[in-house]
mmCIF file of C-alpha atoms in Angstrom:
data_model
loop_
_atom_site.group_PDB
_atom_site.id
_atom_site.type_symbol
_atom_site.label_atom_id
_atom_site.label_comp_id
_atom_site.label_asym_id
_atom_site.label_seq_id
_atom_site.Cartn_x
_atom_site.Cartn_y
_atom_site.Cartn_z
ATOM 1 C CA MET A 1 -1.480 8.883 -18.311
ATOM 2 C CA PRO A 2 -4.683 8.680 -16.105
ATOM 3 C CA ASN A 3 -4.661 11.369 -12.847
ATOM 4 C CA LEU A 4 -2.058 9.664 -10.359
ATOM 5 C CA LYS A 5 -4.814 10.627 -7.477
ATOM 6 C CA VAL A 6 -8.033 8.994 -6.494
ATOM 7 C CA LYS A 7 -10.277 10.427 -4.392
ATOM 8 C CA PRO A 8 -12.944 8.447 -2.368
ATOM 9 C CA SER A 9 -15.877 8.433 -4.318
ATOM 10 C CA GLY A 10 -18.680 8.502 -1.350
ATOM 11 C CA THR A 11 -18.492 7.773 2.427
ATOM 12 C CA SER A 12 -20.088 4.380 2.915
ATOM 13 C CA GLY A 13 -19.453 1.234 0.203
ATOM 14 C CA ARG A 14 -16.816 0.871 -2.321
ATOM 15 C CA VAL A 15 -15.418 4.411 -2.221
ATOM 16 C CA ILE A 16 -11.957 3.506 -3.588
ATOM 17 C CA HIS A 17 -11.418 1.264 -7.291
ATOM 18 C CA VAL A 18 -8.442 1.372 -8.976
ATOM 19 C CA THR A 19 -7.861 -1.617 -11.763
ATOM 20 C CA PRO A 20 -5.086 -2.517 -14.053
ATOM 21 C CA GLU A 21 -7.767 -0.789 -16.275
ATOM 22 C CA SER A 22 -8.332 2.400 -14.714
ATOM 23 C CA ALA A 23 -4.685 2.922 -13.827
ATOM 24 C CA GLY A 24 -3.268 2.267 -17.374
ATOM 25 C CA TRP A 25 -1.022 -0.470 -16.290
ATOM 26 C CA THR A 26 -0.971 -4.459 -16.048
ATOM 27 C CA TYR A 27 -0.664 -5.803 -12.369
ATOM 28 C CA VAL A 28 -1.886 -3.676 -9.150
ATOM 29 C CA GLY A 29 -5.911 -3.311 -8.236
ATOM 30 C CA PHE A 30 -6.753 -1.892 -4.961
ATOM 31 C CA ASP A 31 -10.475 -1.179 -3.529
ATOM 32 C CA LEU A 32 -11.439 0.407 0.056
ATOM 33 C CA HIS A 33 -14.722 -0.365 1.540
ATOM 34 C CA ARG A 34 -16.159 1.564 4.305
ATOM 35 C CA LEU A 35 -19.072 -0.712 6.154
ATOM 36 C CA LYS A 36 -21.058 -0.166 9.062
ATOM 37 C CA PRO A 37 -22.213 -2.821 11.219
ATOM 38 C CA GLY A 38 -24.035 -5.400 9.634
ATOM 39 C CA GLU A 39 -23.007 -4.396 6.179
ATOM 40 C CA THR A 40 -20.903 -7.073 4.145
ATOM 41 C CA ALA A 41 -18.287 -6.830 1.364
ATOM 42 C CA SER A 42 -17.767 -9.904 -0.884
ATOM 43 C CA GLY A 43 -16.346 -11.270 -4.238
ATOM 44 C CA GLU A 44 -14.478 -13.326 -6.193
ATOM 45 C CA THR A 45 -10.763 -13.241 -6.556
ATOM 46 C CA GLY A 46 -10.814 -15.151 -10.569
ATOM 47 C CA ASP A 47 -7.728 -15.097 -11.950
ATOM 48 C CA ARG A 48 -6.336 -12.628 -9.232
ATOM 49 C CA GLU A 49 -4.808 -13.023 -5.820
ATOM 50 C CA ILE A 50 -6.228 -10.655 -3.208
ATOM 51 C CA CYS A 51 -5.012 -9.381 0.252
ATOM 52 C CA LEU A 52 -7.901 -8.476 2.705
ATOM 53 C CA VAL A 53 -6.395 -5.569 5.031
ATOM 54 C CA TRP A 54 -8.113 -4.448 8.200
ATOM 55 C CA VAL A 55 -7.262 -0.686 8.145
ATOM 56 C CA SER A 56 -9.886 0.007 11.030
ATOM 57 C CA GLY A 57 -12.440 -1.786 12.760
ATOM 58 C CA LYS A 58 -13.739 -5.037 13.242
ATOM 59 C CA GLY A 59 -15.643 -8.058 10.982
ATOM 60 C CA LYS A 60 -16.437 -11.720 10.386
ATOM 61 C CA ALA A 61 -14.675 -13.209 7.341
ATOM 62 C CA THR A 62 -14.819 -15.940 5.444
ATOM 63 C CA ALA A 63 -12.744 -17.095 2.079
ATOM 64 C CA GLY A 64 -13.383 -20.177 0.180
ATOM 65 C CA THR A 65 -14.731 -22.619 2.959
ATOM 66 C CA LYS A 66 -12.494 -21.430 5.438
ATOM 67 C CA ASP A 67 -14.403 -19.180 8.677
ATOM 68 C CA PHE A 68 -11.584 -17.004 9.630
ATOM 69 C CA GLY A 69 -14.123 -15.552 12.199
ATOM 70 C CA THR A 70 -13.971 -12.217 13.603
ATOM 71 C CA LEU A 71 -10.469 -10.103 13.123
ATOM 72 C CA GLY A 72 -9.309 -6.836 13.809
ATOM 73 C CA GLU A 73 -8.290 -5.455 17.177
ATOM 74 C CA ARG A 74 -7.289 -1.260 16.400
ATOM 75 C CA MET A 75 -9.595 1.138 15.965
ATOM 76 C CA SER A 76 -7.425 3.502 13.914
ATOM 77 C CA PRO A 77 -4.699 2.598 11.466
ATOM 78 C CA PHE A 78 -2.469 4.702 13.791
ATOM 79 C CA GLU A 79 -2.829 1.623 16.041
ATOM 80 C CA GLY A 80 -0.353 -0.720 15.980
ATOM 81 C CA ALA A 81 -0.192 -3.598 13.426
ATOM 82 C CA PRO A 82 -3.144 -5.069 10.921
ATOM 83 C CA HIS A 83 -4.946 -8.060 10.708
ATOM 84 C CA ALA A 84 -5.170 -9.395 7.286
ATOM 85 C CA ILE A 85 -5.930 -12.327 4.883
ATOM 86 C CA TYR A 86 -4.405 -13.595 2.005
ATOM 87 C CA ILE A 87 -6.638 -15.268 -0.748
ATOM 88 C CA PRO A 88 -5.619 -17.132 -3.681
ATOM 89 C CA MET A 89 -7.084 -17.151 -7.048
ATOM 90 C CA GLU A 90 -10.020 -18.903 -8.463
ATOM 91 C CA SER A 91 -11.523 -18.182 -4.927
ATOM 92 C CA THR A 92 -14.342 -16.494 -2.920
ATOM 93 C CA TRP A 93 -14.722 -14.041 0.045
ATOM 94 C CA SER A 94 -16.988 -12.264 2.220
ATOM 95 C CA VAL A 95 -16.358 -10.006 5.368
ATOM 96 C CA THR A 96 -19.601 -8.792 7.415
ATOM 97 C CA ALA A 97 -18.656 -5.698 9.688
ATOM 98 C CA GLU A 98 -19.335 -5.888 13.543
ATOM 99 C CA THR A 99 -18.230 -2.464 14.117
ATOM 100 C CA ASP A 100 -17.183 0.413 11.683
ATOM 101 C CA LEU A 101 -14.827 -1.097 9.480
ATOM 102 C CA GLU A 102 -12.617 0.366 6.859
ATOM 103 C CA LEU A 103 -11.262 -2.537 4.719
ATOM 104 C CA ALA A 104 -8.686 -2.977 1.644
ATOM 105 C CA VAL A 105 -8.694 -5.091 -0.664
ATOM 106 C CA CYS A 106 -5.245 -5.434 -2.399
ATOM 107 C CA SER A 107 -4.828 -7.659 -5.817
ATOM 108 C CA ALA A 108 -2.606 -8.901 -8.426
ATOM 109 C CA PRO A 109 -1.949 -11.423 -11.009
ATOM 110 C CA GLY A 110 -2.767 -14.860 -9.229
ATOM 111 C CA GLY A 111 -0.487 -17.957 -9.645
ATOM 112 C CA GLY A 112 0.588 -21.310 -7.601
ATOM 113 C CA THR A 113 -0.802 -23.120 -5.195
ATOM 114 C CA TYR A 114 -1.144 -20.721 -2.511
ATOM 115 C CA GLN A 115 -3.546 -21.228 0.375
ATOM 116 C CA ALA A 116 -5.794 -19.042 2.017
ATOM 117 C CA LYS A 117 -4.286 -17.694 5.461
ATOM 118 C CA ALA A 118 -4.907 -15.422 8.278
ATOM 119 C CA ILE A 119 -2.116 -12.453 8.670
ATOM 120 C CA PRO A 120 -2.296 -11.976 12.084
ATOM 121 C CA PRO A 121 -0.297 -8.632 13.905
ATOM 122 C CA GLY A 122 3.228 -10.136 14.726
ATOM 123 C CA THR A 123 3.573 -12.224 12.038
ATOM 124 C CA HIS A 124 5.961 -10.099 10.824
ATOM 125 C CA PRO A 125 8.417 -7.721 13.031
ATOM 126 C CA SER A 126 7.675 -4.311 12.896
ATOM 127 C CA LEU A 127 10.653 -2.062 11.230
ATOM 128 C CA THR A 128 11.894 1.884 12.195
ATOM 129 C CA ARG A 129 13.534 3.419 9.156
ATOM 130 C CA GLY A 130 15.901 6.162 8.685
ATOM 131 C CA LYS A 131 17.027 8.901 10.955
ATOM 132 C CA GLY A 132 16.259 12.110 12.358
ATOM 133 C CA THR A 133 13.140 13.734 10.187
ATOM 134 C CA ASN A 134 13.572 10.599 7.868
ATOM 135 C CA VAL A 135 12.216 8.163 10.491
ATOM 136 C CA ARG A 136 9.285 6.317 9.460
ATOM 137 C CA TYR A 137 7.718 3.146 11.374
ATOM 138 C CA VAL A 138 7.214 0.151 9.378
ATOM 139 C CA ASN A 139 4.346 -2.686 9.410
ATOM 140 C CA ASN A 140 5.266 -5.480 6.547
ATOM 141 C CA ILE A 141 2.174 -7.614 5.938
ATOM 142 C CA MET A 142 3.145 -9.420 3.072
ATOM 143 C CA PRO A 143 6.953 -9.061 2.378
ATOM 144 C CA GLU A 144 8.867 -10.475 -0.438
ATOM 145 C CA ASP A 145 10.588 -12.979 2.278
ATOM 146 C CA ASP A 146 7.288 -14.861 3.296
ATOM 147 C CA GLY A 147 6.924 -17.283 0.198
ATOM 148 C CA SER A 148 3.280 -17.092 0.518
ATOM 149 C CA ALA A 149 1.941 -15.085 -2.832
ATOM 150 C CA HIS A 150 2.658 -15.203 -6.202
ATOM 151 C CA SER A 151 2.858 -11.296 -6.840
ATOM 152 C CA LEU A 152 1.668 -9.486 -4.296
ATOM 153 C CA LEU A 153 3.763 -7.328 -2.087
ATOM 154 C CA VAL A 154 1.236 -5.475 0.689
ATOM 155 C CA VAL A 155 3.063 -2.715 3.682
ATOM 156 C CA GLU A 156 2.059 0.001 5.566
ATOM 157 C CA VAL A 157 4.001 2.902 6.799
ATOM 158 C CA ILE A 158 3.476 5.573 9.548
ATOM 159 C CA THR A 159 5.387 9.027 8.927
ATOM 160 C CA PRO A 160 5.675 11.444 11.766
ATOM 161 C CA GLY A 161 4.284 14.986 11.318
ATOM 162 C CA GLY A 162 7.511 16.647 9.831
ATOM 163 C CA HIS A 163 9.206 13.668 8.302
ATOM 164 C CA THR A 164 9.584 12.406 4.542
ATOM 165 C CA SER A 165 9.279 8.643 3.599
ATOM 166 C CA SER A 166 9.897 6.886 0.529
ATOM 167 C CA TYR A 167 12.819 8.972 0.616
ATOM 168 C CA PRO A 168 15.694 9.474 0.006
ATOM 169 C CA PRO A 169 13.784 9.624 -3.391
ATOM 170 C CA HIS A 170 14.043 5.736 -5.050
ATOM 171 C CA LYS A 171 12.414 3.785 -8.373
ATOM 172 C CA HIS A 172 11.700 0.416 -9.403
ATOM 173 C CA ASP A 173 10.305 0.580 -12.845
ATOM 174 C CA GLN A 174 12.604 -1.247 -14.605
ATOM 175 C CA ASP A 175 13.039 -5.261 -14.728
ATOM 176 C CA ASN A 176 17.185 -5.067 -14.286
ATOM 177 C CA LEU A 177 17.422 -7.450 -11.665
ATOM 178 C CA PRO A 178 19.746 -7.885 -9.292
ATOM 179 C CA HIS A 179 20.186 -4.285 -9.749
ATOM 180 C CA GLU A 180 16.457 -3.157 -10.204
ATOM 181 C CA SER A 181 12.865 -4.697 -10.109
ATOM 182 C CA PHE A 182 9.680 -3.305 -12.298
ATOM 183 C CA LEU A 183 6.919 -3.062 -9.746
ATOM 184 C CA GLU A 184 3.672 -0.798 -10.080
ATOM 185 C CA GLU A 185 2.722 0.747 -6.493
ATOM 186 C CA THR A 186 -0.318 2.320 -4.872
ATOM 187 C CA TYR A 187 -0.330 4.138 -1.981
ATOM 188 C CA TYR A 188 -3.706 4.569 0.514
ATOM 189 C CA HIS A 189 -3.213 7.317 2.726
ATOM 190 C CA ARG A 190 -4.386 8.724 5.672
ATOM 191 C CA LEU A 191 -3.753 11.536 8.264
ATOM 192 C CA ASN A 192 -4.047 11.827 12.004
ATOM 193 C CA PRO A 193 -5.966 14.493 12.365
ATOM 194 C CA PRO A 194 -7.875 13.844 9.506
ATOM 195 C CA GLN A 195 -7.787 17.356 8.660
ATOM 196 C CA GLY A 196 -4.547 17.364 7.725
ATOM 197 C CA PHE A 197 -2.228 17.169 4.551
ATOM 198 C CA GLY A 198 1.087 15.767 3.001
ATOM 199 C CA PHE A 199 2.823 15.990 -0.008
ATOM 200 C CA GLN A 200 3.646 13.061 -2.577
ATOM 201 C CA ARG A 201 5.854 14.044 -5.873
ATOM 202 C CA VAL A 202 6.014 11.306 -8.602
ATOM 203 C CA TYR A 203 8.763 12.113 -11.234
ATOM 204 C CA THR A 204 11.282 10.259 -13.632
ATOM 205 C CA ASP A 205 15.294 11.472 -14.500
ATOM 206 C CA ASP A 206 14.287 12.986 -17.746
ATOM 207 C CA ARG A 207 10.792 14.771 -16.245
ATOM 208 C CA SER A 208 8.578 13.693 -18.598
ATOM 209 C CA LEU A 209 6.374 12.186 -15.160
ATOM 210 C CA ASP A 210 6.843 15.086 -12.793
ATOM 211 C CA GLU A 211 3.630 15.717 -10.646
ATOM 212 C CA VAL A 212 3.483 17.180 -7.048
ATOM 213 C CA MET A 213 0.370 15.988 -4.959
ATOM 214 C CA VAL A 214 -1.837 17.007 -2.117
ATOM 215 C CA LEU A 215 -2.443 14.082 0.049
ATOM 216 C CA GLU A 216 -5.491 14.672 1.488
ATOM 217 C CA ASP A 217 -7.303 12.088 4.371
ATOM 218 C CA GLY A 218 -8.464 9.106 1.965
ATOM 219 C CA ASP A 219 -6.562 9.575 -0.910
ATOM 220 C CA VAL A 220 -4.945 7.206 -3.415
ATOM 221 C CA THR A 221 -2.043 8.157 -5.282
ATOM 222 C CA LEU A 222 -0.611 5.767 -8.196
ATOM 223 C CA VAL A 223 2.982 5.044 -8.932
ATOM 224 C CA PRO A 224 3.365 4.013 -12.690
ATOM 225 C CA LYS A 225 7.065 4.729 -12.373
ATOM 226 C CA GLY A 226 9.844 6.996 -11.001
ATOM 227 C CA TYR A 227 10.613 8.666 -7.748
ATOM 228 C CA HIS A 228 7.964 8.800 -5.450
ATOM 229 C CA PRO A 229 8.982 10.512 -1.861
ATOM 230 C CA CYS A 230 6.343 11.378 0.459
ATOM 231 C CA ALA A 231 5.936 13.988 2.895
ATOM 232 C CA ALA A 232 4.000 14.765 6.130
ATOM 233 C CA THR A 233 3.432 18.370 7.395
ATOM 234 C CA HIS A 234 4.016 19.731 10.815
ATOM 235 C CA GLY A 235 1.438 17.878 13.457
ATOM 236 C CA TYR A 236 -0.163 15.423 10.995
ATOM 237 C CA ASP A 237 1.177 11.900 11.175
ATOM 238 C CA LEU A 238 0.739 10.335 7.631
ATOM 239 C CA TYR A 239 -0.431 6.885 6.912
ATOM 240 C CA TYR A 240 -0.190 4.803 3.969
ATOM 241 C CA LEU A 241 -0.746 1.296 2.908
ATOM 242 C CA ASN A 242 1.115 0.623 0.014
ATOM 243 C CA VAL A 243 0.335 -2.240 -2.600
ATOM 244 C CA MET A 244 3.071 -3.377 -5.380
ATOM 245 C CA ALA A 245 3.358 -5.990 -7.911
ATOM 246 C CA GLY A 246 5.561 -6.819 -11.172
ATOM 247 C CA PRO A 247 6.703 -9.807 -12.825
ATOM 248 C CA LYS A 248 8.657 -10.852 -10.189
ATOM 249 C CA ARG A 249 7.971 -10.668 -6.636
ATOM 250 C CA ILE A 250 11.030 -9.182 -5.475
ATOM 251 C CA TRP A 251 11.359 -5.377 -4.353
ATOM 252 C CA LYS A 252 14.476 -4.064 -5.554
ATOM 253 C CA PHE A 253 15.076 -0.418 -5.597
ATOM 254 C CA TYR A 254 17.335 2.158 -7.308
ATOM 255 C CA ASN A 255 17.843 5.308 -5.651
ATOM 256 C CA ALA A 256 18.450 8.841 -6.723
ATOM 257 C CA PRO A 257 21.686 9.372 -7.447
ATOM 258 C CA GLU A 258 21.954 12.930 -6.911
ATOM 259 C CA HIS A 259 20.157 12.273 -2.732
ATOM 260 C CA GLU A 260 22.017 8.839 -2.029
ATOM 261 C CA TRP A 261 24.429 11.281 -0.071
ATOM 262 C CA LEU A 262 21.742 11.334 2.699
ATOM 263 C CA LEU A 263 21.916 7.761 3.719
ATOM 264 C CA LYS A 264 25.416 8.129 4.477
ATOM 265 C CA ALA A 265 24.645 11.473 6.196
#
C-alpha cells in the first residue's frame, strides 16, 4: 500500500499531485497549486469531473466557454467559506492568480450531463458538529444532497486547537447500502499558526492497517479504508479539505461500536 501521507514537493506551482494510480485506488484525485500573481494553472478534465477550491487568495477562472471572472475572498482557509467551481468531464479550465493563490483541484470519475457552475460562499449552510472538545466547524462545498455531480463529494472542516474531528472514529469502506457506502478520501491539512502539528490515525478493525501520522501544514493524508480520526493540538487550529468518491455518491458511514457511546455522553 502506498504511503498514506503526501508532503508538498515545493513551495510554488503544483506542489501536491495525487492520482488514483499513485494512491493505489480507483476514484479520488487531488492536486494543490500555489501560484503567484500572474501565474496560471490549467488543465483538461477528460473522463473525470473536478471541483476547483480557492483555499486562499483570488484568481480569474474560465471553464470551457464560461468566464467566471475573479473569484476568491478569503486570504486564509481559516476565514470563512471558500469560492469553488464544479467542472464536468470533457472540459477545459484555467485559473490565473491575482494575488498569492492556493488552488485545490479535486477530481473523480465523471458522467452524466452536468454543467460547469460556480459554488460561491453561502451556497450551502455552514454547520457546527459535535459537543465539547469534539466541536468542529463544517463548510459543505459539494454535499451529496446537492445533485450537482456524478461522484465528487467535497467538504471543509476546521477543528479548534485541543479538539478532535472525524470522531468518534467512523469508516466508509464497504459498499453495503443503506448501512455503509464505499468512499475513498483525501485530507488536505493546514494549521493556524502554521508551525503547529496535529495527528491522524487510519486503522481497520483487524489492525491490518494501523498508522498514526503527524500532520504538518500542507500535508495530504490518504484514507483508502478504515477509521480515520484527527486531533488538533492545543493552540493550533486544524483545517482540512476532504475529497471523497466511490461507486455511489452517498456518504453513509459506520461508527466504531466501542466508541459510539460518545455520541450519547
